[in-house]
mmCIF file of C-alpha atoms and ligand atoms in Angstrom:
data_model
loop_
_atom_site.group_PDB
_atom_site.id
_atom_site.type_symbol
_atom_site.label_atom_id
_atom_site.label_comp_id
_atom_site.label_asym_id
_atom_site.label_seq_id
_atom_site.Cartn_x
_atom_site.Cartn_y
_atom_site.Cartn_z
ATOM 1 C CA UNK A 1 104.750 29.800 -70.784
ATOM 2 C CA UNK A 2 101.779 31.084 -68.682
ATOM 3 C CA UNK A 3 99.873 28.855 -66.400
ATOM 4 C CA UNK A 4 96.154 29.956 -65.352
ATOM 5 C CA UNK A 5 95.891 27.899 -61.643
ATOM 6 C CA UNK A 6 92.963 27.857 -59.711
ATOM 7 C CA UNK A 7 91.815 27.169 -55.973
ATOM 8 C CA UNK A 8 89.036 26.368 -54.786
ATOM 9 C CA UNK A 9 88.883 23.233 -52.452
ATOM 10 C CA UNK A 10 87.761 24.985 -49.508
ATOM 11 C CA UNK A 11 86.425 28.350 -48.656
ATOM 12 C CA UNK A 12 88.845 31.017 -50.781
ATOM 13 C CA UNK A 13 88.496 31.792 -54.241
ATOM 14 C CA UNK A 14 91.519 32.010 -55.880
ATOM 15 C CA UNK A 15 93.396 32.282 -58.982
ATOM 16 C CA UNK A 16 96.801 33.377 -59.814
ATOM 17 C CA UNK A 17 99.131 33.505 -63.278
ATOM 18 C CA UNK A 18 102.364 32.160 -63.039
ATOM 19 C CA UNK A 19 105.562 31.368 -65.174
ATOM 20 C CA UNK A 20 107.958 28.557 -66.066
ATOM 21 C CA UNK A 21 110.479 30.983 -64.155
ATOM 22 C CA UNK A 22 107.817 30.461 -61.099
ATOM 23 C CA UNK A 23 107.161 34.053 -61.766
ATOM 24 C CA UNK A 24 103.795 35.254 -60.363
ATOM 25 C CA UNK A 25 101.894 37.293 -62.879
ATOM 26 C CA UNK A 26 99.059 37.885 -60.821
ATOM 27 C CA UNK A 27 97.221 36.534 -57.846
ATOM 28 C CA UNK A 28 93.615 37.083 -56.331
ATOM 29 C CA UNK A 29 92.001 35.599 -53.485
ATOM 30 C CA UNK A 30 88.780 36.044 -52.509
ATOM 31 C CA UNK A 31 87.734 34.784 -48.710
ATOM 32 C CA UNK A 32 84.510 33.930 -48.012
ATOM 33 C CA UNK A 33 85.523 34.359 -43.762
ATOM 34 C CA UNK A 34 82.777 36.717 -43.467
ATOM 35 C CA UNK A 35 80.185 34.265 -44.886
ATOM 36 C CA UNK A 36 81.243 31.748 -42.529
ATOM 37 C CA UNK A 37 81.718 33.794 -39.128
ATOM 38 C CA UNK A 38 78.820 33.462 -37.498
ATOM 39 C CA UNK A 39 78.779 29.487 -38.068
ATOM 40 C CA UNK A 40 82.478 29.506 -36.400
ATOM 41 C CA UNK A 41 83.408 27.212 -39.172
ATOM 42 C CA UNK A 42 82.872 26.625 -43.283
ATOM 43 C CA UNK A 43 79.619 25.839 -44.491
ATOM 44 C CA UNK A 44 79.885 23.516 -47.106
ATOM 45 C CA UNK A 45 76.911 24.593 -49.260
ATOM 46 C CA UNK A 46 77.381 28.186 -48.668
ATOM 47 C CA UNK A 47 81.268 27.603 -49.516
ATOM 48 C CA UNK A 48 79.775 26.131 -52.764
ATOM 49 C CA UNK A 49 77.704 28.868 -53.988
ATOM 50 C CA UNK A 50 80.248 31.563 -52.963
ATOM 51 C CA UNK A 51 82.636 29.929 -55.080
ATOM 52 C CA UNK A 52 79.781 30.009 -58.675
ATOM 53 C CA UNK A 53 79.426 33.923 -57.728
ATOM 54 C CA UNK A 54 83.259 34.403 -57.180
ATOM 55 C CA UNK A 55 84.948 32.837 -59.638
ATOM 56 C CA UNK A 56 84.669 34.321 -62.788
ATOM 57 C CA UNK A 57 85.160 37.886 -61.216
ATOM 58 C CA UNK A 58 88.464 36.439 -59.540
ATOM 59 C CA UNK A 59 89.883 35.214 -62.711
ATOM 60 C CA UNK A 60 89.213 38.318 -64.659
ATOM 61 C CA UNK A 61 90.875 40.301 -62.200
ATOM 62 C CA UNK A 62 94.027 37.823 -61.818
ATOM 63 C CA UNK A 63 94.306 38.320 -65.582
ATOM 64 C CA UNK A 64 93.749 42.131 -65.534
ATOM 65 C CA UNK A 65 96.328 42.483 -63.113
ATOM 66 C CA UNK A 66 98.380 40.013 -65.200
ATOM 67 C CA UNK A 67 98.076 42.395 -68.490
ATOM 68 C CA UNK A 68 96.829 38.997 -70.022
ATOM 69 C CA UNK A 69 93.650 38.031 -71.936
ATOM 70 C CA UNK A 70 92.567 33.834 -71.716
ATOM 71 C CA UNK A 71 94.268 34.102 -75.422
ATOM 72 C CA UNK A 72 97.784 34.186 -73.830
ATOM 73 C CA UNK A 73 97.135 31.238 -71.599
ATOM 74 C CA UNK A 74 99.379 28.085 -72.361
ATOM 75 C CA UNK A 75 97.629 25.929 -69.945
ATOM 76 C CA UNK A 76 94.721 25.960 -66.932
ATOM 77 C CA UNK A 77 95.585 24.186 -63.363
ATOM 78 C CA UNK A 78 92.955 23.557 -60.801
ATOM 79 C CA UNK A 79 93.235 21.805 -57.171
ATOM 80 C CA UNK A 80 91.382 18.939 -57.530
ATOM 81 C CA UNK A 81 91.882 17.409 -54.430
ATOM 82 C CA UNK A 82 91.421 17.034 -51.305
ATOM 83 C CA UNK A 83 89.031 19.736 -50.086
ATOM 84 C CA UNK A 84 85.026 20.212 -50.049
ATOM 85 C CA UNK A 85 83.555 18.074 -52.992
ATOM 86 C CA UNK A 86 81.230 21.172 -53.723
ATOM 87 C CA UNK A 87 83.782 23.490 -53.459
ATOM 88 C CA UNK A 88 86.248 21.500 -55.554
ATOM 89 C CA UNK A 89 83.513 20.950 -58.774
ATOM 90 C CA UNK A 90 83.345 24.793 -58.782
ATOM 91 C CA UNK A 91 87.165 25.288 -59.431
ATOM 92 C CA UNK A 92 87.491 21.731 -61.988
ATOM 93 C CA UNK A 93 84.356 22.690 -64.013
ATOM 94 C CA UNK A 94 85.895 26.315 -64.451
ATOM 95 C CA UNK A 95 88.939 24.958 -65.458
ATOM 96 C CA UNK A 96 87.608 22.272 -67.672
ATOM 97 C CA UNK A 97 85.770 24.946 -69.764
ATOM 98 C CA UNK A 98 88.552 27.298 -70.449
ATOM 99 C CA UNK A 99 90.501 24.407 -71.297
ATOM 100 C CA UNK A 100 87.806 23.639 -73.828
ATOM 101 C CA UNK A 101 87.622 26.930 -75.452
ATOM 102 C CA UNK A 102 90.822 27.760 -75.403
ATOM 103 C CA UNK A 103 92.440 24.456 -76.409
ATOM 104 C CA UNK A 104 94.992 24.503 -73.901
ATOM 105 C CA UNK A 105 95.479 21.669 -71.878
ATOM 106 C CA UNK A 106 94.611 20.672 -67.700
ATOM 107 C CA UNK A 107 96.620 20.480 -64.982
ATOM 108 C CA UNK A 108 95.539 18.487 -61.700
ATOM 109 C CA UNK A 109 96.966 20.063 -58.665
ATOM 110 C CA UNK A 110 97.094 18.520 -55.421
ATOM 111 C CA UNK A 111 96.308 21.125 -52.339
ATOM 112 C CA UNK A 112 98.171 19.576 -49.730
ATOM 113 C CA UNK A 113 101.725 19.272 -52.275
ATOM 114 C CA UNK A 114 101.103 22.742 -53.596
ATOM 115 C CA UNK A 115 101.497 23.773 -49.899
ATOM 116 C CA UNK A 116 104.800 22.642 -48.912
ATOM 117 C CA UNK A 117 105.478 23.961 -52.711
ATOM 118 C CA UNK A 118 104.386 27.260 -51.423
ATOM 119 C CA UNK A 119 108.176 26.883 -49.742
ATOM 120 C CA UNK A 120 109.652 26.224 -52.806
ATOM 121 C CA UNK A 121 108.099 29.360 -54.823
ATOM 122 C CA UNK A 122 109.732 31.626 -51.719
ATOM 123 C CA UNK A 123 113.060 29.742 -51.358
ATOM 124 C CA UNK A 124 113.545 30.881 -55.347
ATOM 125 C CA UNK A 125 115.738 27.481 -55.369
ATOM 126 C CA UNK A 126 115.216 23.820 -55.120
ATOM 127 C CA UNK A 127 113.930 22.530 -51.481
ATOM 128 C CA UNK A 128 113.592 19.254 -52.609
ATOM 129 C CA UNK A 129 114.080 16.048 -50.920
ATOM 130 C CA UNK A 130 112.430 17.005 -48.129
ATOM 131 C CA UNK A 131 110.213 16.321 -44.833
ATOM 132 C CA UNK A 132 106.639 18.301 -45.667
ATOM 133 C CA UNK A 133 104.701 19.347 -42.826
ATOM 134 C CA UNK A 134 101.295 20.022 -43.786
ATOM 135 C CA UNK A 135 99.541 22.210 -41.440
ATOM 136 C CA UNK A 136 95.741 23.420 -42.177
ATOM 137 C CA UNK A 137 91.973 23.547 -41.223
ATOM 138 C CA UNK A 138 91.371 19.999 -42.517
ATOM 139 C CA UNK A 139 94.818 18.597 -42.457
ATOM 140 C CA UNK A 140 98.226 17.816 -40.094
ATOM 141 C CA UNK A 141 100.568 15.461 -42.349
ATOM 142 C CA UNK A 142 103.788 14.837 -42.352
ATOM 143 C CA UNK A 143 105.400 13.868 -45.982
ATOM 144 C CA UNK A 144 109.136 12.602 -47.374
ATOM 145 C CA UNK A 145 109.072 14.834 -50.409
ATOM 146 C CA UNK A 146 111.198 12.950 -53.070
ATOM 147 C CA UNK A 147 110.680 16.078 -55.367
ATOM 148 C CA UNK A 148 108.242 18.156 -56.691
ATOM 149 C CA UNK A 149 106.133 15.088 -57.583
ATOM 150 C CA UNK A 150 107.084 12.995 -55.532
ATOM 151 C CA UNK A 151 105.468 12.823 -51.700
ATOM 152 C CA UNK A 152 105.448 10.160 -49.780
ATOM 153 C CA UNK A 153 102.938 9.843 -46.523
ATOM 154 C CA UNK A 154 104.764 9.530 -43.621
ATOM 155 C CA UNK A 155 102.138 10.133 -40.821
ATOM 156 C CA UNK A 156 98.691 12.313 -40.270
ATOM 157 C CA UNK A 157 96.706 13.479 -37.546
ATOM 158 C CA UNK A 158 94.113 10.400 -36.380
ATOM 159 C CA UNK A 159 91.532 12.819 -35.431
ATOM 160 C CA UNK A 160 91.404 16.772 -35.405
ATOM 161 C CA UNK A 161 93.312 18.794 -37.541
ATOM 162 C CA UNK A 162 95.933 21.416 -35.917
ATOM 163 C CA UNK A 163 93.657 24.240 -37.616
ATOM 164 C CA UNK A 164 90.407 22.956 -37.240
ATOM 165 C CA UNK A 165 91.463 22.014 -33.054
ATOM 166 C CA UNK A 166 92.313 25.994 -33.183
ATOM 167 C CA UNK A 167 88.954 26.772 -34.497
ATOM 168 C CA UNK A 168 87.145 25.046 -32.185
ATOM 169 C CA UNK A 169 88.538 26.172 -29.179
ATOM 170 C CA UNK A 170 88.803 29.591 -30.281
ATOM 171 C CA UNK A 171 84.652 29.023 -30.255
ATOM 172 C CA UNK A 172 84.813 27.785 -26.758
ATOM 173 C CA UNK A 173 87.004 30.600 -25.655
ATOM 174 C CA UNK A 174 84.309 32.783 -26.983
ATOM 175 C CA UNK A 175 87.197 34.078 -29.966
ATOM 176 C CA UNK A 176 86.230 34.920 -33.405
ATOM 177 C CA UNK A 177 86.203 32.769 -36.471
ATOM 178 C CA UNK A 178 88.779 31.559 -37.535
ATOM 179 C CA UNK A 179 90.588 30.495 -34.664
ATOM 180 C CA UNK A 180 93.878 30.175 -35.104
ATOM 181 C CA UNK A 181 94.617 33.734 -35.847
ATOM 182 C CA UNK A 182 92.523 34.895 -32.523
ATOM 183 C CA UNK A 183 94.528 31.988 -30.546
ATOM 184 C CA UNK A 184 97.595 33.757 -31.526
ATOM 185 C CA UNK A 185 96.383 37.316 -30.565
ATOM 186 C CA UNK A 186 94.445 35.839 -27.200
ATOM 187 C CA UNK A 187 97.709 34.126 -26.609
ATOM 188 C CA UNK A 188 100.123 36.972 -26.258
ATOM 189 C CA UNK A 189 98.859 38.071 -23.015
ATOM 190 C CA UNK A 190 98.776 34.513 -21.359
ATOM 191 C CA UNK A 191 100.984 32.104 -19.726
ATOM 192 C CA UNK A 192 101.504 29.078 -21.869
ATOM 193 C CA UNK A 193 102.270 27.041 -18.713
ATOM 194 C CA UNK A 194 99.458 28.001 -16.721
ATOM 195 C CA UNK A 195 97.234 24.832 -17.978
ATOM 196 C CA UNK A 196 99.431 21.764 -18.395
ATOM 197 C CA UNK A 197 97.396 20.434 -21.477
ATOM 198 C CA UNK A 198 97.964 16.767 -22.816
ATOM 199 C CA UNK A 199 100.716 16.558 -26.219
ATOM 200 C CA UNK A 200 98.907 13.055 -27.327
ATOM 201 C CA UNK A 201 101.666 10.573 -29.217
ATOM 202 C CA UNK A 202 104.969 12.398 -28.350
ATOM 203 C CA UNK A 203 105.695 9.744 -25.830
ATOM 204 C CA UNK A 204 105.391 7.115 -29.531
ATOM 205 C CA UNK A 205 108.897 7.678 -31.028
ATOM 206 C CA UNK A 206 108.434 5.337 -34.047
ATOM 207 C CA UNK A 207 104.780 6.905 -34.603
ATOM 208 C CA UNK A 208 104.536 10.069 -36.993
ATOM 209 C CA UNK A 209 101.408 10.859 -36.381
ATOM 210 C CA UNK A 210 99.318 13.110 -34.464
ATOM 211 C CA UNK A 211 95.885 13.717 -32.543
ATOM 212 C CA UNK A 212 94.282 16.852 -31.308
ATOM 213 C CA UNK A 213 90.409 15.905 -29.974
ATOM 214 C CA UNK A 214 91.626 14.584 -26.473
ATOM 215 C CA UNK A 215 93.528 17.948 -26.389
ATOM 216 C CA UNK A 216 90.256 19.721 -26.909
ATOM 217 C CA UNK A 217 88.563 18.165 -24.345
ATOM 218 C CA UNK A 218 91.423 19.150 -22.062
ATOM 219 C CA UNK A 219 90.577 22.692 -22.839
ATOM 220 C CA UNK A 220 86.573 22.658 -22.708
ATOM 221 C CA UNK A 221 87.169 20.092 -19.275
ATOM 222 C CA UNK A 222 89.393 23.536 -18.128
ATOM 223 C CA UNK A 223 86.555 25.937 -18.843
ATOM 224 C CA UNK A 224 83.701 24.097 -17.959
ATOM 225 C CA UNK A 225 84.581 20.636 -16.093
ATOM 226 C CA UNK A 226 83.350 17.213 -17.137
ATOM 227 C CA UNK A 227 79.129 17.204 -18.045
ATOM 228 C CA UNK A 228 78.744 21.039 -18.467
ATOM 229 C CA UNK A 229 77.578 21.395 -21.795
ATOM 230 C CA UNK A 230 76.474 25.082 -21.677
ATOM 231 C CA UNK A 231 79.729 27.299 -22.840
ATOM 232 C CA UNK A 232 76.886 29.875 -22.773
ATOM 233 C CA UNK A 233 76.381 30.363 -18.721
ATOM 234 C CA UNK A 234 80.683 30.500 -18.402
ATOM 235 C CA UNK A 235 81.872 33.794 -17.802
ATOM 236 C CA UNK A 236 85.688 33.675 -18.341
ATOM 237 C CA UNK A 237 87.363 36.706 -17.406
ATOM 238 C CA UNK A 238 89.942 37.917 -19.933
ATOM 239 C CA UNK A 239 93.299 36.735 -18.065
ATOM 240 C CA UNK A 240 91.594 33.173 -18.512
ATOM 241 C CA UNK A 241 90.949 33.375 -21.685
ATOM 242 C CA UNK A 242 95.115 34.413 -22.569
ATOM 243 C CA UNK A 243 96.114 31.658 -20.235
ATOM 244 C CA UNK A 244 94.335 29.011 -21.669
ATOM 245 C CA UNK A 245 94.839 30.625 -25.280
ATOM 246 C CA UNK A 246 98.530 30.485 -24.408
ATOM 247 C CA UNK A 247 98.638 26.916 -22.874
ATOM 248 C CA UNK A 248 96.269 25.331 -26.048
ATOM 249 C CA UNK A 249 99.161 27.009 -28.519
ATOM 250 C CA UNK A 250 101.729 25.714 -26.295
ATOM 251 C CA UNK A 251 100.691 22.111 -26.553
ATOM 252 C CA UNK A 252 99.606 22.596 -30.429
ATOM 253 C CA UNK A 253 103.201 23.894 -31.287
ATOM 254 C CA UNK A 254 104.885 21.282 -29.119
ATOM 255 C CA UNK A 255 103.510 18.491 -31.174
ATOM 256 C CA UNK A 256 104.026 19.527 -34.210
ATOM 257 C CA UNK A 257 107.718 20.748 -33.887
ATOM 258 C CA UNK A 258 108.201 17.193 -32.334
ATOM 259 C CA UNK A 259 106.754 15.281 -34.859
ATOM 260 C CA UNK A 260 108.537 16.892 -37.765
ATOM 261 C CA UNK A 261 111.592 16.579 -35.991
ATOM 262 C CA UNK A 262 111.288 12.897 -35.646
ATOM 263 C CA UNK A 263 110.248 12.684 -39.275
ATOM 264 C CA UNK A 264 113.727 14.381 -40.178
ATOM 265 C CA UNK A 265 115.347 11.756 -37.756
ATOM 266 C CA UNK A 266 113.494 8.748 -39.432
ATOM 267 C CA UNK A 267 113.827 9.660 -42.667
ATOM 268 C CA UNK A 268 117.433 11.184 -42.426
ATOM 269 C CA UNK A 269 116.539 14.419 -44.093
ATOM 270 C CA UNK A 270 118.023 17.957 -43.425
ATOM 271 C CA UNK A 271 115.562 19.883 -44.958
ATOM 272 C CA UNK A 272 111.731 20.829 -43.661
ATOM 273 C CA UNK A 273 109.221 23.090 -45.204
ATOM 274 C CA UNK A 274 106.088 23.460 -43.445
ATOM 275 C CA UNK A 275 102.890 24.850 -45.318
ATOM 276 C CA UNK A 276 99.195 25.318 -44.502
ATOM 277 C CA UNK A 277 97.133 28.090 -42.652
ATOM 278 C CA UNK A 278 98.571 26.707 -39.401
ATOM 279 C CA UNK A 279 102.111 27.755 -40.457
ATOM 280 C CA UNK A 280 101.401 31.547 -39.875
ATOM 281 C CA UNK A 281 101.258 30.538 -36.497
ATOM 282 C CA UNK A 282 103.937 33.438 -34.733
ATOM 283 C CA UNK A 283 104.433 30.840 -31.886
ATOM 284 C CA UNK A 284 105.256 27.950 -33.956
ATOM 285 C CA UNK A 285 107.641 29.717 -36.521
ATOM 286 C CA UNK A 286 109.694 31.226 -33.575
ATOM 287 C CA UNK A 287 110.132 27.280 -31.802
ATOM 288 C CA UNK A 288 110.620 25.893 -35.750
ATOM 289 C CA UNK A 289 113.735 29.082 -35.964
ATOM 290 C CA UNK A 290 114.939 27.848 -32.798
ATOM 291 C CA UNK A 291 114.747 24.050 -33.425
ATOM 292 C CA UNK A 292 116.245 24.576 -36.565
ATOM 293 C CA UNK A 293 119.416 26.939 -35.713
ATOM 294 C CA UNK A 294 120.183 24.348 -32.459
ATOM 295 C CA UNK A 295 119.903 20.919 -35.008
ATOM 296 C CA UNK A 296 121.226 22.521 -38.203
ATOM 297 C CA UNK A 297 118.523 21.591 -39.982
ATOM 298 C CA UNK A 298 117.422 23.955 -43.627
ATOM 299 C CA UNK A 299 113.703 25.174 -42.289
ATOM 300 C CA UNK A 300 111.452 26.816 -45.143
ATOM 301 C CA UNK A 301 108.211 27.963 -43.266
ATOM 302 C CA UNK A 302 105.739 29.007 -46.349
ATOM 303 C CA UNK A 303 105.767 33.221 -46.464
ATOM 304 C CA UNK A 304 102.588 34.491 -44.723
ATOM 305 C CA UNK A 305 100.189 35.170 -47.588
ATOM 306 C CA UNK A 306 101.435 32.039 -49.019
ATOM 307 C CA UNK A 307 100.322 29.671 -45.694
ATOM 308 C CA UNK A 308 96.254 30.317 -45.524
ATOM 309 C CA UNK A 309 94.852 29.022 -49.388
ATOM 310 C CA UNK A 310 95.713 30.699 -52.055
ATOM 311 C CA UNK A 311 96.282 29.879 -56.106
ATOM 312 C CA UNK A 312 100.187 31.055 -56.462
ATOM 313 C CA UNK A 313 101.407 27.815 -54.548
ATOM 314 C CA UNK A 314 99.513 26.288 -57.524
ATOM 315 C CA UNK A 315 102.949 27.031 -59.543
ATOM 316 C CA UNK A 316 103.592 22.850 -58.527
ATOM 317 C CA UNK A 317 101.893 22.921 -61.406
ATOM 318 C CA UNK A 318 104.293 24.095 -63.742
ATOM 319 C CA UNK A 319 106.581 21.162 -62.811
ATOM 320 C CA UNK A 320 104.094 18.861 -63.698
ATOM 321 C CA UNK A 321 103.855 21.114 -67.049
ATOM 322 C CA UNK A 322 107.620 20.227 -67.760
ATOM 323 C CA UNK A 323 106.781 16.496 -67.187
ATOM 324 C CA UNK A 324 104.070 16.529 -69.677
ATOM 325 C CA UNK A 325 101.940 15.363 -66.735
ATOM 326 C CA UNK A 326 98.411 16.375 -68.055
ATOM 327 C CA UNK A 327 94.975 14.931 -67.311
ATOM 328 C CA UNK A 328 91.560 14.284 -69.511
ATOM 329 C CA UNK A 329 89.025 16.316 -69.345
ATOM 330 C CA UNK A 330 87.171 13.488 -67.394
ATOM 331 C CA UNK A 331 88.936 14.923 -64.580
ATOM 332 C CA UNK A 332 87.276 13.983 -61.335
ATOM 333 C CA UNK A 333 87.162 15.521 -57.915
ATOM 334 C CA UNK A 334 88.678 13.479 -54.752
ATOM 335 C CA UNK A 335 87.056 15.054 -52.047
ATOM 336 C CA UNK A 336 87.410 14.355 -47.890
ATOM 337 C CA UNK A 337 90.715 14.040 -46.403
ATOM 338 C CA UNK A 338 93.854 12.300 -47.378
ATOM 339 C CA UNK A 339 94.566 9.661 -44.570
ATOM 340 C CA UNK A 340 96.961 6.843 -44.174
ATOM 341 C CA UNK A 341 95.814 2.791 -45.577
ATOM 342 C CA UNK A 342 96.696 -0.006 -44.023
HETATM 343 O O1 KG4 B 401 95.409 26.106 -45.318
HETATM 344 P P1 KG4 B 401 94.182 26.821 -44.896
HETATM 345 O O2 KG4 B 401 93.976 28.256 -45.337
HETATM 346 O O3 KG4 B 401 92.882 26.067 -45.362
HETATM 347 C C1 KG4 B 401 92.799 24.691 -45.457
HETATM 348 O O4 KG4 B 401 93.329 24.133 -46.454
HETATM 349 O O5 KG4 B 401 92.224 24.107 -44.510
HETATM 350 O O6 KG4 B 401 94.119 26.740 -43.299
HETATM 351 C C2 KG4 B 401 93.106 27.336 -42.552
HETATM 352 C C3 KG4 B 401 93.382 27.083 -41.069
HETATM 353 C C4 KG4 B 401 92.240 27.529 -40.149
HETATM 354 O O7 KG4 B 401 91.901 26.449 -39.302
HETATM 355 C C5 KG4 B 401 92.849 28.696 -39.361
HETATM 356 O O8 KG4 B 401 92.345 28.817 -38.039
HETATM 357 C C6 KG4 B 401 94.324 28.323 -39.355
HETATM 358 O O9 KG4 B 401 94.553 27.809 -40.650
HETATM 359 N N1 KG4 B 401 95.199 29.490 -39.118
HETATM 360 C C7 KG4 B 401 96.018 29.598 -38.051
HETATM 361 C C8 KG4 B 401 96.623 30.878 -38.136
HETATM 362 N N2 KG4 B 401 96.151 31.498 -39.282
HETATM 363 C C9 KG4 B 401 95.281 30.611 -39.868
HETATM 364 N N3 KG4 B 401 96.263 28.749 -37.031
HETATM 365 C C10 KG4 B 401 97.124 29.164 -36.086
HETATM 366 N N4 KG4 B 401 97.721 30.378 -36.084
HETATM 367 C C11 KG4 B 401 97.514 31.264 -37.083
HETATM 368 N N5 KG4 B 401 98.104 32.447 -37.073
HETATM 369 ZN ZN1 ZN B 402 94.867 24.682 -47.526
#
């Protein structure tokens, strides 16, 4: 069985072949970080129409590197939520047609599950029940993963996501686009305890969420002080720049190794896997090794290419496959972000 998934909910174009053995066929992804540089963040419209030119060319490739023709496919899997609503209509109207003309049938994928499934595809055995830590440029979530279809929300960020808090300090450090992998670099020259930055919620045991814009403002009321607007006139000289670098990662990691940890106290789990773009974070995976080794606790930290988007993690897909879990073609798009109700 040969599944066709595609992703496009936010600014990659990707599509990749897997297997019922979780096999990967073939996988391309095409990132539109170039397009999107110079803004210091994703452009929703331009995301859009990147995505129309891109994806055809992506999925021939995926399938030329497959040694496949659309003929072979047994079904077509697109991420339908959460993501850009733009960006998402590209990848479900795609899908929707070759599911059409080929008479195979559609697979919904959520982004955020096929994420912490990312840890799944590189464990090559079952991770499941688990605590999910969702770490990306629109997302921080933590989730009590039943099983491969079954994720529970345990907690989210209230404000920022950990990504998206990288990004945007990474523009007022004067760092390229996108942030978080400057941060890193920036970072390895500084002292993470030269700025004593704020680690909002940690002190709220029974609370498993998190929040990230009063940690900005910690950082831009470092560089430029409360009512200076102008990053432009502030001349940091590079040993700044690593220090705070260091300090913003510090607090960032912190967090987010806290908060999962209480979520595996809470919920009485053993096991985490932690997905997203964040999770190629060098800092964070070392403290999640270390946290792990001291409490015993079975840590799957998504492989690298596996953490920013790409279609392989789409493979969730195939479990829904097995459940006969398959959607009209009336298929809609939930766009935005996932938060808690209630
Ligand atoms: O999962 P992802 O590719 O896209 C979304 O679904 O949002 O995550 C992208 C985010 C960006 O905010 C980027 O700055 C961040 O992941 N990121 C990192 C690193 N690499 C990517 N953040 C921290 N450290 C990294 N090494
Ligand atoms: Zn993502």
């Amino acid at each position: 069985m040969k599944i066709l998934t595609l992703e496009t909910t936010c600014d990659e174009t990707a599509a990749a072949v897997v297997t019922e053995e979780l096999e990967v066929l073939g996988s391309v992804v095409a990132s539109q970080d170039d397009l999107h540089r110079r803004f210091r963040g994703v452009v929703p419209e331009i995301a859009s129409r990147a995505h129309v030119e891109r994806i055809l060319p992506v999925i021939d490739e995926t399938l030329k590197q497959a040694g496949l023709s659309l003929g072979d496919l047994d079904a077509v899997a697109v991420a339908n939520t959460p993501g850009l609503a733009g960006s998402l209509l590209v990848g479900l109207v795609a899908a929707k047609s070759l599911c059409v003309a080929l008479g195979v049938p559609l697979i919904a994928v959520n982004h955020l599950q096929a994420h912490i499934y990312a840890c799944r595809l590189a464990a090559r055995k079952d991770v499941f029940p688990c605590v999910g830590l969702i770490i990306s440029g629109g997302h921080t979530s933590l989730y009590r993963c039943g099983g491969p279809l079954e994720f529970e929300l345990l907690g989210a960020t209230i404000d920022d996501a950990a990504g998206e808090a990288f990004d945007k300090v990474a523009g007022m450090l004067g760092l390229a686009y996108p942030g978080g992998p400057s941060i890193q670099k920036a970072a390895e020259d500084g002292d993470p305890q030269a700025y004593r930055f704020p680690r909002a919620l940690v002190k709220d045991r029974h609370r498993l969420d998190f929040s990230f814009s009063g940690l900005k403002t910690a950082v831009r009321y470092a560089i430029a002080g409360p009512g200076r607007l102008n990053f432009e006139e502030i001349r940091l000289a590079p040993g700044q720049v690593a220090d705070l670098a260091a300090s913003f990662q510090e607090a960032i990691v912190d967090c987010l190794v806290d908060k999962a940890l209480l979520a595996l106290e809470e919920t009485g789990l053993e096991v985490l896997c932690v997905g997203g773009g964040v999770a190629a974070n060098a800092r964070l995976r070392r403290r999640l090794d270390e946290e792990a080794q001291r409490r015993k606790i079975r840590l799957h930290v998504a492989p690298l290419p596996l953490c920013t988007d790409n279609a392989v993690m789409g493979a969730i897909a195939v479990e829904r496959y097995k459940a006969g879990r398959f959607e009209e073609l009336d298929l809609d798009v939930y766009p935005g972000v996932i938060r808690k109700t209630g």
